[in-house]
Short mmCIF file of C-alpha atoms and ligand atoms in Angstrom, two decimals:
data_model
loop_
_atom_site.label_atom_id
_atom_site.label_comp_id
_atom_site.label_asym_id
_atom_site.label_seq_id
_atom_site.Cartn_x
_atom_site.Cartn_y
_atom_site.Cartn_z
CA MET A 221 -22.42 41.20 -50.17
CA GLY A 222 -23.86 44.63 -50.85
CA MET A 223 -20.53 46.24 -50.01
CA GLY A 224 -19.79 47.03 -53.62
CA GLY A 225 -19.04 50.75 -53.44
CA ASN A 226 -15.84 51.53 -55.39
CA MET A 227 -14.71 47.91 -55.50
CA ARG A 228 -13.45 46.69 -58.87
CA ILE A 229 -13.62 43.10 -59.94
CA LEU A 230 -12.02 41.53 -62.99
CA VAL A 231 -13.94 38.57 -64.45
CA VAL A 232 -12.09 36.33 -66.89
CA ASP A 233 -13.83 33.56 -68.86
CA ASP A 234 -13.82 32.50 -72.48
CA GLU A 235 -17.53 31.72 -72.30
CA LEU A 236 -19.76 34.73 -72.87
CA SER A 237 -22.64 33.31 -70.78
CA VAL A 238 -20.39 32.96 -67.71
CA ARG A 239 -19.08 36.52 -68.09
CA GLU A 240 -22.63 37.79 -68.37
CA PHE A 241 -23.73 35.80 -65.37
CA PHE A 242 -21.03 37.40 -63.19
CA GLU A 243 -21.61 40.86 -64.63
CA ILE A 244 -25.28 40.81 -63.73
CA LEU A 245 -24.71 39.32 -60.30
CA LEU A 246 -21.86 41.63 -59.32
CA LYS A 247 -23.30 44.84 -60.76
CA LYS A 248 -26.47 44.24 -58.83
CA GLU A 249 -24.33 44.18 -55.69
CA GLY A 250 -22.83 47.52 -56.64
CA PHE A 251 -19.39 46.44 -57.85
CA ASP A 252 -17.55 47.80 -60.86
CA VAL A 253 -17.02 44.89 -63.19
CA VAL A 254 -14.48 44.55 -65.97
CA SER A 255 -14.71 41.44 -68.18
CA ALA A 256 -11.93 39.83 -70.15
CA LYS A 257 -12.62 37.19 -72.80
CA ASP A 258 -9.30 35.37 -72.43
CA GLY A 259 -6.01 35.28 -70.55
CA LEU A 260 -4.27 37.72 -72.86
CA ASP A 261 -7.02 40.26 -72.52
CA ALA A 262 -6.92 39.78 -68.74
CA LEU A 263 -3.16 40.39 -68.54
CA GLN A 264 -3.63 43.67 -70.33
CA CYS A 265 -6.34 44.69 -67.83
CA LEU A 266 -4.08 43.78 -64.89
CA ARG A 267 -1.31 45.95 -66.30
CA ASP A 268 -3.63 48.89 -66.94
CA GLU A 269 -5.65 49.20 -63.78
CA GLU A 270 -5.90 48.10 -60.19
CA PHE A 271 -8.46 45.57 -59.03
CA ASP A 272 -9.75 44.41 -55.69
CA LEU A 273 -10.51 40.91 -56.88
CA VAL A 274 -9.96 38.63 -59.86
CA ILE A 275 -12.36 35.81 -60.73
CA THR A 276 -10.95 33.63 -63.46
CA ASP A 277 -11.78 30.48 -65.33
CA LEU A 278 -9.12 27.81 -64.98
CA ASN A 279 -9.37 26.16 -68.39
CA MET A 280 -8.74 28.63 -71.15
CA LYS A 281 -6.77 28.42 -74.36
CA GLU A 282 -3.27 29.91 -74.60
CA ILE A 283 -3.00 31.58 -71.22
CA ASP A 284 -4.94 29.53 -68.68
CA GLY A 285 -6.13 30.45 -65.20
CA MET A 286 -2.99 29.09 -63.54
CA SER A 287 -0.65 31.30 -65.58
CA LEU A 288 -2.92 34.26 -65.02
CA LEU A 289 -2.82 33.61 -61.28
CA LYS A 290 0.96 33.57 -61.29
CA GLU A 291 1.12 36.71 -63.36
CA SER A 292 -1.32 38.58 -61.16
CA LYS A 293 0.69 37.58 -58.05
CA LYS A 294 3.58 39.39 -59.68
CA THR A 295 1.82 42.55 -60.86
CA GLN A 296 -0.79 42.95 -58.12
CA PRO A 297 0.27 40.64 -55.29
CA GLU A 298 -2.38 41.73 -52.83
CA VAL A 299 -5.32 41.02 -55.12
CA PRO A 300 -7.09 37.78 -54.24
CA VAL A 301 -7.81 35.43 -57.12
CA ILE A 302 -10.80 33.09 -57.18
CA MET A 303 -10.61 30.15 -59.58
CA VAL A 304 -13.62 28.88 -61.49
CA THR A 305 -13.83 25.59 -63.32
CA ALA A 306 -16.25 23.10 -64.71
CA PHE A 307 -13.82 20.27 -64.20
CA ALA A 308 -13.29 20.30 -60.49
CA THR A 309 -10.66 17.85 -59.48
CA THR A 310 -8.89 17.93 -56.16
CA ASP A 311 -5.58 18.04 -57.98
CA SER A 312 -6.21 21.26 -59.80
CA ALA A 313 -7.79 22.74 -56.67
CA VAL A 314 -4.73 21.93 -54.61
CA GLU A 315 -2.44 23.24 -57.30
CA ALA A 316 -4.33 26.52 -57.54
CA MET A 317 -4.37 27.03 -53.78
CA LYS A 318 -0.66 26.28 -53.60
CA ALA A 319 0.03 28.87 -56.23
CA GLY A 320 -1.80 31.39 -54.04
CA ALA A 321 -5.41 31.31 -55.22
CA PHE A 322 -7.77 32.58 -52.55
CA ASP A 323 -10.44 29.99 -53.19
CA TYR A 324 -11.99 27.72 -55.73
CA LEU A 325 -15.52 27.63 -57.22
CA SER A 326 -16.90 24.83 -59.36
CA LYS A 327 -19.69 24.95 -61.91
CA PRO A 328 -22.64 24.73 -61.71
CA PHE A 329 -22.64 27.69 -59.33
CA LYS A 330 -24.49 28.11 -56.10
CA ILE A 331 -25.22 31.81 -55.79
CA ASP A 332 -24.91 31.92 -52.00
CA GLU A 333 -21.58 30.18 -52.08
CA ILE A 334 -20.26 32.61 -54.67
CA LYS A 335 -21.40 35.62 -52.68
CA LEU A 336 -19.81 34.31 -49.51
CA THR A 337 -16.50 33.55 -51.19
CA ILE A 338 -16.36 36.98 -52.81
CA ASP A 339 -17.15 38.66 -49.50
CA LYS A 340 -14.37 36.82 -47.76
CA ALA A 341 -11.86 37.55 -50.50
CA LEU A 342 -12.62 41.27 -50.46
CA GLU A 343 -12.47 41.35 -46.71
CA LYS A 344 -9.03 39.84 -46.79
CA LYS A 345 -7.88 42.29 -49.42
CA LYS A 346 -9.05 45.14 -47.27
CA LEU A 347 -7.16 43.81 -44.28
CA THR A 348 -3.90 43.36 -46.14
CA SER A 349 -4.13 46.84 -47.61
CA GLU A 350 -4.84 48.33 -44.22
CA ASN A 351 -1.95 46.42 -42.73
CA ARG A 352 0.39 47.62 -45.39
CA ALA A 353 -0.75 51.19 -44.97
CA LEU A 354 -0.17 50.99 -41.25
CA LYS A 355 3.21 49.39 -41.68
CA SER A 356 4.48 52.02 -44.03
CA ALA A 357 3.12 54.79 -41.85
CA LEU A 358 4.88 53.18 -38.94
CA GLN A 359 8.10 52.69 -40.82
CA SER A 360 8.41 56.31 -41.75
CA LYS A 361 8.20 58.35 -38.59
CA TYR A 362 7.32 56.25 -35.67
CA THR A 363 9.71 53.37 -35.68
CA PHE A 364 13.33 52.61 -35.58
CA SER A 365 14.42 48.98 -35.90
CA ASN A 366 11.32 47.48 -34.28
CA LEU A 367 11.18 50.20 -31.67
CA LEU A 368 7.85 51.95 -31.78
CA GLY A 369 6.95 55.35 -30.43
CA GLU A 370 6.28 58.80 -31.76
CA SER A 371 6.70 60.60 -28.45
CA GLU A 372 9.47 63.14 -28.14
CA ALA A 373 11.23 60.90 -25.66
CA MET A 374 11.41 58.08 -28.21
CA GLN A 375 12.51 60.40 -31.02
CA ARG A 376 15.43 61.46 -28.86
CA ILE A 377 16.31 57.82 -28.35
CA TYR A 378 16.29 57.14 -32.09
CA ASP A 379 18.65 60.09 -32.53
CA LEU A 380 20.96 58.78 -29.88
CA ILE A 381 21.04 55.30 -31.42
CA ARG A 382 21.84 56.81 -34.81
CA LYS A 383 24.69 58.81 -33.30
CA THR A 384 26.28 55.71 -31.80
CA ALA A 385 26.08 53.85 -35.11
CA ALA A 386 29.39 54.89 -36.60
CA THR A 387 31.35 54.41 -33.38
CA ARG A 388 32.39 51.50 -31.24
CA THR A 389 31.73 53.34 -28.00
CA ASN A 390 30.30 51.39 -25.12
CA VAL A 391 26.65 52.03 -24.43
CA LEU A 392 24.78 51.74 -21.16
CA ILE A 393 21.01 51.26 -21.43
CA CYS A 394 18.94 52.03 -18.35
CA GLY A 395 15.25 51.71 -17.74
CA GLU A 396 12.60 49.87 -15.82
CA SER A 397 11.71 46.33 -16.71
CA GLY A 398 9.84 46.02 -20.00
CA THR A 399 10.80 49.43 -21.38
CA GLY A 400 12.60 47.93 -24.38
CA LYS A 401 16.24 47.78 -23.30
CA GLU A 402 16.93 44.67 -25.30
CA LEU A 403 15.30 46.16 -28.41
CA VAL A 404 17.54 49.22 -28.06
CA ALA A 405 20.63 47.04 -27.71
CA ARG A 406 19.72 45.27 -30.93
CA ALA A 407 18.98 48.54 -32.67
CA VAL A 408 22.42 49.86 -31.72
CA HIS A 409 24.12 46.76 -33.08
CA PHE A 410 22.04 46.33 -36.22
CA ASN A 411 22.46 49.97 -37.19
CA SER A 412 26.20 49.94 -36.63
CA ASN A 413 28.94 48.95 -39.04
CA ARG A 414 29.17 45.71 -37.09
CA LYS A 415 25.67 44.64 -38.12
CA ASP A 416 26.91 41.65 -40.11
CA ARG A 417 29.11 40.49 -37.26
CA PRO A 418 27.98 38.50 -34.19
CA PHE A 419 25.57 39.88 -31.63
CA VAL A 420 25.94 37.88 -28.44
CA THR A 421 23.56 38.30 -25.52
CA VAL A 422 24.54 37.40 -21.97
CA ASN A 423 22.11 37.55 -19.10
CA CYS A 424 24.45 38.32 -16.23
CA GLY A 425 21.74 37.71 -13.66
CA ALA A 426 20.96 34.21 -14.85
CA ILE A 427 24.39 32.57 -14.88
CA PRO A 428 25.44 30.93 -11.60
CA GLU A 429 28.21 32.93 -10.04
CA ASN A 430 30.82 30.19 -10.23
CA LEU A 431 30.29 29.76 -13.96
CA ILE A 432 30.30 33.36 -15.11
CA GLU A 433 34.00 33.63 -15.73
CA SER A 434 34.20 30.53 -17.86
CA GLU A 435 31.05 31.53 -19.74
CA LEU A 436 32.47 34.92 -20.59
CA PHE A 437 36.08 34.03 -21.17
CA GLY A 438 36.10 30.30 -21.84
CA HIS A 439 38.26 27.72 -20.13
CA MET A 440 41.01 25.19 -20.73
CA LYS A 441 40.46 21.48 -20.40
CA GLY A 442 40.91 20.31 -16.82
CA SER A 443 40.91 23.79 -15.30
CA PHE A 444 38.06 22.76 -12.99
CA THR A 445 35.82 19.76 -12.42
CA GLY A 446 33.57 19.50 -15.40
CA ALA A 447 35.93 21.29 -17.77
CA VAL A 448 36.28 18.23 -19.98
CA ALA A 449 37.42 20.14 -23.04
CA ASN A 450 38.68 23.54 -24.03
CA LYS A 451 35.80 25.91 -24.41
CA GLN A 452 35.46 29.21 -26.14
CA GLY A 453 33.86 31.99 -24.12
CA LEU A 454 31.23 34.46 -25.18
CA PHE A 455 33.73 37.28 -25.62
CA GLU A 456 35.53 35.23 -28.23
CA ALA A 457 32.23 34.36 -29.86
CA ALA A 458 31.45 38.06 -30.11
CA HIS A 459 34.83 38.94 -31.68
CA THR A 460 34.47 41.77 -34.24
CA GLY A 461 30.82 42.12 -33.17
CA THR A 462 28.89 43.22 -30.13
CA ILE A 463 28.38 41.65 -26.73
CA PHE A 464 25.20 42.61 -24.90
CA LEU A 465 25.61 42.29 -21.14
CA ASP A 466 22.04 42.30 -19.88
CA GLU A 467 21.36 42.93 -16.19
CA ILE A 468 24.91 44.14 -15.69
CA GLY A 469 23.97 45.26 -12.18
CA GLU A 470 23.88 41.60 -11.16
CA LEU A 471 27.53 41.00 -12.01
CA PRO A 472 29.51 40.02 -8.89
CA LEU A 473 32.27 42.42 -7.87
CA GLN A 474 35.19 40.13 -8.69
CA MET A 475 33.78 39.65 -12.20
CA GLN A 476 33.45 43.39 -12.58
CA VAL A 477 37.23 43.64 -12.23
CA LYS A 478 37.75 41.12 -15.02
CA LEU A 479 35.25 42.84 -17.26
CA LEU A 480 36.96 46.16 -16.72
CA ARG A 481 40.22 44.59 -17.82
CA VAL A 482 38.82 43.31 -21.13
CA ILE A 483 37.29 46.66 -21.86
CA GLN A 484 40.55 48.48 -21.15
CA GLU A 485 43.12 46.07 -22.55
CA ARG A 486 40.96 44.38 -25.21
CA ASN A 487 42.37 41.04 -24.17
CA PHE A 488 41.84 38.40 -21.51
CA MET A 489 42.88 34.94 -20.39
CA ARG A 490 40.74 31.86 -20.42
CA VAL A 491 40.10 30.15 -17.10
CA GLY A 492 43.15 27.93 -16.53
CA GLY A 493 44.86 29.43 -19.56
CA THR A 494 48.23 31.12 -19.82
CA GLU A 495 47.95 32.96 -23.13
CA THR A 496 46.19 36.24 -23.60
CA VAL A 497 43.47 36.29 -26.21
CA GLU A 498 42.97 39.51 -28.17
CA VAL A 499 39.42 40.57 -28.95
CA ASP A 500 37.67 43.42 -30.65
CA VAL A 501 34.24 43.59 -29.07
CA ARG A 502 31.82 46.43 -28.59
CA VAL A 503 30.13 46.29 -25.18
CA ILE A 504 26.52 47.24 -24.66
CA ALA A 505 25.23 46.85 -21.12
CA ALA A 506 21.73 47.15 -19.71
CA THR A 507 20.27 47.38 -16.26
CA ASN A 508 17.03 48.19 -14.53
CA ARG A 509 18.92 49.31 -11.45
CA ASP A 510 20.13 52.77 -10.66
CA LEU A 511 23.81 52.03 -11.23
CA ALA A 512 25.00 55.41 -9.96
CA GLU A 513 23.25 54.57 -6.72
CA GLU A 514 24.89 51.12 -6.68
CA VAL A 515 28.25 52.82 -7.10
CA LYS A 516 27.54 54.98 -4.05
CA LYS A 517 26.72 51.86 -2.07
CA ALA A 518 29.94 50.25 -3.33
CA ALA A 519 27.93 47.43 -4.91
CA PHE A 520 29.17 48.40 -8.36
CA ARG A 521 32.70 49.48 -9.27
CA GLU A 522 32.96 53.14 -10.12
CA ASP A 523 35.71 52.65 -12.72
CA LEU A 524 33.66 50.06 -14.59
CA TYR A 525 30.60 52.29 -14.40
CA TYR A 526 32.44 55.12 -16.16
CA ARG A 527 33.82 52.75 -18.77
CA LEU A 528 30.37 51.43 -19.64
CA ASN A 529 28.57 54.70 -19.33
CA VAL A 530 30.22 56.46 -22.27
CA ILE A 531 26.85 56.89 -23.89
CA GLN A 532 23.77 56.39 -21.78
CA VAL A 533 20.38 55.59 -23.26
CA LYS A 534 17.74 56.16 -20.64
CA LEU A 535 14.43 54.58 -21.54
CA PRO A 536 11.45 56.39 -20.05
CA PRO A 537 8.74 54.31 -18.37
CA LEU A 538 5.61 53.98 -20.49
CA ARG A 539 3.57 56.00 -17.98
CA HIS A 540 5.79 58.99 -18.78
CA ARG A 541 5.11 58.78 -22.50
CA LYS A 542 1.47 57.92 -22.59
CA ASP A 543 1.02 59.45 -26.03
CA ASP A 544 2.68 56.29 -27.37
CA ILE A 545 0.00 54.01 -25.92
CA PRO A 546 -2.43 54.21 -28.89
CA LEU A 547 0.28 53.44 -31.44
CA LEU A 548 1.70 50.55 -29.42
CA SER A 549 -1.76 49.16 -28.69
CA GLU A 550 -2.75 49.23 -32.37
CA PHE A 551 0.48 47.53 -33.28
CA PHE A 552 0.03 44.75 -30.70
CA LEU A 553 -3.64 44.41 -31.67
CA ARG A 554 -2.68 43.71 -35.26
CA LYS A 555 0.06 41.35 -34.21
CA TYR A 556 -2.16 39.20 -32.01
CA ALA A 557 -5.26 39.40 -34.23
CA HIS A 558 -3.08 38.10 -37.01
CA GLU A 559 -1.48 35.41 -34.85
CA THR A 560 -4.80 34.10 -33.58
CA GLY A 561 -6.55 34.54 -36.93
CA LYS A 562 -9.19 36.72 -35.29
CA ASP A 563 -10.93 39.46 -37.17
CA ILE A 564 -10.50 42.27 -34.63
CA ARG A 565 -9.66 45.64 -36.12
CA ARG A 566 -10.15 48.28 -33.52
CA ILE A 567 -9.91 49.18 -29.91
CA SER A 568 -13.14 50.81 -28.79
CA PRO A 569 -12.80 54.42 -27.63
CA ARG A 570 -13.79 53.47 -24.12
CA ALA A 571 -11.23 50.66 -24.00
CA MET A 572 -8.57 53.06 -25.28
CA GLU A 573 -9.49 55.48 -22.54
CA GLY A 574 -8.99 52.69 -20.03
CA LEU A 575 -5.62 51.83 -21.54
CA MET A 576 -4.55 55.47 -21.35
CA THR A 577 -5.33 55.82 -17.66
CA TYR A 578 -3.42 52.76 -16.50
CA ASP A 579 0.10 53.08 -15.08
CA TYR A 580 1.96 50.04 -16.52
CA TYR A 581 4.58 49.26 -13.94
CA GLY A 582 5.58 46.44 -16.30
CA ASN A 583 5.82 49.00 -19.12
CA VAL A 584 5.55 48.02 -22.79
CA ARG A 585 5.75 44.32 -21.95
CA GLU A 586 2.70 44.69 -19.71
CA LEU A 587 0.77 46.59 -22.38
CA GLU A 588 1.62 43.87 -24.88
CA ASN A 589 0.38 41.18 -22.48
CA ILE A 590 -2.81 43.10 -21.86
CA ILE A 591 -3.57 43.38 -25.57
CA GLU A 592 -2.71 39.75 -26.19
CA ARG A 593 -5.08 38.69 -23.44
CA SER A 594 -7.85 41.00 -24.61
CA VAL A 595 -7.60 39.71 -28.17
CA ALA A 596 -7.87 36.17 -26.86
CA LEU A 597 -11.00 37.01 -24.87
CA GLU A 598 -12.70 39.28 -27.39
CA THR A 599 -15.71 37.91 -29.21
CA SER A 600 -16.66 41.03 -31.20
CA GLN A 601 -14.70 42.81 -33.94
CA GLU A 602 -13.54 45.48 -31.55
CA VAL A 603 -11.62 45.25 -28.29
CA GLN A 604 -14.24 46.22 -25.75
CA PHE A 605 -13.57 47.87 -22.42
CA GLU A 606 -14.97 44.80 -20.69
CA SER A 607 -12.29 42.57 -22.23
CA LEU A 608 -9.52 44.46 -20.47
CA PRO A 609 -7.99 42.96 -17.33
CA GLY A 610 -9.43 43.65 -13.91
CA ASN A 611 -6.82 46.12 -12.76
CA ILE A 612 -7.80 48.46 -15.60
CA LEU A 613 -11.52 47.87 -15.16
CA HIS A 614 -11.29 48.56 -11.43
CA PRO A 615 -8.37 50.94 -11.15
CA LYS A 616 -8.56 51.06 -7.36
CA ALA A 617 -7.38 47.50 -7.00
CA GLN A 618 -4.16 48.52 -8.70
CA HIS A 619 -2.84 49.98 -5.48
CA GLU A 620 -3.66 46.92 -3.44
CA ASP A 621 -3.92 49.01 -0.31
CA PHE A 622 -7.14 48.07 1.34
CA SER A 623 -7.90 49.40 4.76
CA VAL A 624 -9.86 47.64 7.43
CA ARG A 625 -12.34 50.49 7.33
CA GLU A 626 -12.97 49.99 3.60
CA VAL A 627 -13.61 46.32 4.12
CA GLN A 628 -16.02 47.10 6.96
CA ASP A 629 -17.81 49.53 4.65
CA GLN A 630 -18.16 46.82 2.05
CA LEU A 631 -19.68 44.58 4.66
CA GLU A 632 -22.26 47.24 5.43
CA THR A 633 -23.44 47.35 1.85
CA GLY A 634 -23.00 43.78 0.75
CA SER A 635 -20.73 40.85 1.33
CA ILE A 636 -17.03 40.12 1.22
CA ALA A 637 -15.03 36.95 0.60
CA LEU A 638 -12.99 36.68 3.78
CA ASP A 639 -10.68 33.91 2.62
CA ASP A 640 -9.79 35.67 -0.62
CA LEU A 641 -9.21 38.86 1.25
CA MET A 642 -6.94 37.22 3.81
CA GLU A 643 -4.96 35.50 1.10
CA ALA A 644 -4.51 38.74 -0.81
CA PHE A 645 -3.49 40.49 2.38
CA GLU A 646 -0.93 37.79 3.16
CA LYS A 647 0.53 37.93 -0.33
CA ASP A 648 0.74 41.68 -0.19
CA LEU A 649 2.64 41.59 3.09
CA LEU A 650 4.99 38.87 1.89
CA LEU A 651 5.85 40.92 -1.18
CA LYS A 652 6.31 44.06 0.87
CA ALA A 653 8.65 42.27 3.29
CA LEU A 654 10.65 40.82 0.40
CA GLU A 655 10.86 44.23 -1.15
CA LYS A 656 12.29 45.65 2.06
CA THR A 657 14.85 42.86 2.35
CA ARG A 658 15.54 42.89 -1.39
CA GLY A 659 14.50 39.30 -1.73
CA SER A 660 16.08 37.73 1.33
CA ARG A 661 13.61 35.16 2.61
CA THR A 662 15.43 34.70 5.87
CA ARG A 663 15.22 38.33 6.79
CA ALA A 664 11.67 38.68 5.47
CA ALA A 665 10.63 35.77 7.69
CA ARG A 666 12.20 37.41 10.71
CA MET A 667 10.44 40.65 9.85
CA LEU A 668 7.08 38.90 9.73
CA GLY A 669 7.73 36.86 12.84
CA ILE A 670 7.50 33.49 11.11
CA SER A 671 10.01 30.70 10.54
CA THR A 672 11.95 30.34 7.29
CA ARG A 673 10.12 27.09 6.73
CA SER A 674 6.84 28.88 7.08
CA ILE A 675 7.78 31.66 4.71
CA ARG A 676 8.86 29.15 2.11
CA TYR A 677 5.55 27.37 2.38
CA ARG A 678 3.61 30.61 2.07
CA LEU A 679 5.64 31.88 -0.87
CA LYS A 680 5.07 28.63 -2.68
CA LYS A 681 1.35 28.83 -1.98
CA HIS A 682 1.20 32.27 -3.60
CA GLY A 683 3.37 31.23 -6.49
CA ILE A 684 6.14 33.63 -5.54
CA GLY A 685 9.04 31.50 -6.58
CA ASP A 686 12.55 32.18 -7.66
CA VAL A 687 14.44 35.38 -8.16
CA ASP A 688 13.28 35.80 -11.74
CA GLU A 689 9.65 35.55 -10.77
CA MET A 690 10.15 38.07 -8.02
CA ARG A 691 11.69 40.42 -10.52
CA GLU A 692 8.70 39.86 -12.77
CA ALA A 693 6.53 40.90 -9.84
CA GLY A 694 8.50 44.14 -9.82
CA LEU A 695 10.80 43.40 -6.89
CA ASP A 696 14.33 44.63 -6.81
CA VAL A 697 16.09 41.53 -5.53
CA LEU A 698 19.69 40.66 -4.86
CA ASP A 699 21.49 37.87 -6.61
CA GLU A 700 21.79 35.39 -3.79
CA ALA A 701 18.60 36.68 -2.30
CA THR A 702 16.49 33.58 -2.15
CA GLU A 703 18.84 31.65 0.04
CA CYS A 704 17.49 30.81 3.44
CA GLY A 705 20.81 30.60 5.13
CA ASP A 706 19.96 28.23 7.97
CA GLU A 707 18.56 24.76 8.38
CA ASP A 708 17.40 24.53 4.79
CA SER A 709 19.59 23.04 2.14
CA GLY A 710 20.00 25.45 -0.72
CA ALA A 711 19.14 22.99 -3.47
CA GLU A 712 15.52 23.92 -3.85
CA ASP A 713 16.37 27.58 -3.93
CA SER A 714 19.04 27.46 -6.56
CA VAL A 715 18.25 29.89 -9.29
CA VAL A 716 19.53 28.15 -12.36
CA SER A 717 20.93 24.77 -13.05
CA ASP A 718 22.24 25.19 -16.53
CA SER A 719 23.44 28.60 -17.52
CA ARG A 720 23.37 27.68 -21.20
CA ASP A 721 19.62 28.17 -21.23
CA PHE A 722 20.15 31.79 -20.48
CA VAL A 723 22.79 32.56 -22.98
CA ARG A 724 21.54 33.37 -26.42
CA LYS A 725 23.75 33.86 -29.40
N1 LIG B 71 9.28 50.84 -28.01
C1 LIG B 71 8.82 49.60 -28.21
N2 LIG B 71 8.18 49.29 -29.35
C2 LIG B 71 7.72 48.05 -29.58
N3 LIG B 71 7.81 47.04 -28.71
C3 LIG B 71 8.44 47.28 -27.56
C4 LIG B 71 8.97 48.56 -27.24
N4 LIG B 71 9.53 48.50 -26.04
C5 LIG B 71 9.36 47.25 -25.60
N5 LIG B 71 8.70 46.50 -26.51
C6 LIG B 71 8.31 45.10 -26.37
O1 LIG B 71 8.11 44.87 -24.99
C7 LIG B 71 8.73 43.67 -24.57
C8 LIG B 71 9.81 43.95 -23.56
O2 LIG B 71 10.92 44.61 -24.17
P1 LIG B 71 12.43 44.28 -23.76
O3 LIG B 71 12.62 42.82 -23.54
O4 LIG B 71 13.34 44.96 -24.73
O5 LIG B 71 12.45 45.04 -22.36
P2 LIG B 71 13.59 45.14 -21.27
O6 LIG B 71 13.71 46.58 -20.94
O7 LIG B 71 14.81 44.43 -21.75
O8 LIG B 71 12.92 44.41 -20.05
P3 LIG B 71 13.63 43.59 -18.81
O9 LIG B 71 14.33 44.62 -17.98
O10 LIG B 71 12.46 43.00 -18.12
O11 LIG B 71 14.54 42.61 -19.43
C9 LIG B 71 9.24 43.01 -25.83
O12 LIG B 71 8.26 42.11 -26.31
C10 LIG B 71 9.44 44.15 -26.78
O13 LIG B 71 9.31 43.73 -28.10
MG1 LIG B 72 15.72 42.70 -21.01
#
């Protein structure tokens, strides 16, 4: 113990000798001690002043320890309560813990055990208070509906979201992967007057092209093979609410026409249907592509672009608002320390420096992953620089450009691992080729002078798999990109088998 400074403990027992025992023990450790001779007395104390810990006897006349526990959970919910009893039975122990007691001590006491339990209880109290303080600080200025950030850029985004709240205007959210587009979409909906109505998310990039129309607009029984019953589409499901069209840039051109129609006319027809269905749906779309550029290339319809782009929320990459890194890191630290039950409170100054210098091409998602990983690896009470991932520890590797000369230099001074190096080089080139061909394996193979069979083998070896994984790796890939349009059957390359997995309501 010995951490008593300013900590107040309430001791409740109807036996004078027990009260005295605790008073002596706790005062010696530097705590302020208040004693109550029964439950009634204790209730008065709880109403009058704040405590950091309550230690109470279980068996007392009139108001017993159980009732006191319940009462203290009401008046001072964060204060841990330790139960003391001479009649330890598992039943009463279980009951007390269920009612929220922190722990349970039985007489006769073992001093070491008492000290340890008190330490742990106070530690927990401190953590919950700190957490609450952080939360309320966060809630005031730096957050908006789960979006965190105190930078000017984020403040402007909060303003914009607020302005859209009272309207039903369409919103287009742009930004690199992991910048929080989905969080913004939710914030727009849940701060609008539609917040109690449905919010339906559609990942346009994940639904097979031939199913998109029926997913969005529903179909009539028998309208195509597999249409065994009438089915409602997502637009109908979102009626009176909001539909969030994620990765809108992936929507095929002929679907863009149909989407434009719903937005303009506020009605549509089901696949195979003859009646028009009226809907009132607010459309929020998101993309990590430069849609204006896509319009220029005729890959995205200009008229639809203007319809969607009534209000544009442009999320800045994390590397352009680095002042938000400490706040986000602290937040993720608390989240993952809590989730893993680890007692890690801080990020060391050196580790924070490392986090500030990194470029985060995966943006907030990448930062979150980094903190999660560091918390998992950390063995001390502070995230140390050494627990950060390699690309922060050795910033040079981040660029992945290694020249032959550099490798030769390394050989001069020490040794290299040739196989690892060759593998890394191969992977780098594969990714670069795919980037150039926007994900087309056939063309990438041609570019590298290898067969499509060979490129498939190599991609598999490096774990570069389907379109989604390539996007994760930061590649800007086309929808049908993975197809090797020759001797290979497409089966293995198909992106999704069941679109339902990708549609969340
Ligand atoms: N400003 C923020 N505050 C708190 N958490 C954030 C913020 N921005 C992003 N995140 C977190 O980062 C992760 C990625 O966010 P989100 O899914 O909204 O990104 P996205 O832009 O939709 O990415 P993608 O284009 O890859 O779909 C989520 O776990 C989200 O909670
Ligand atoms: Mg997203």
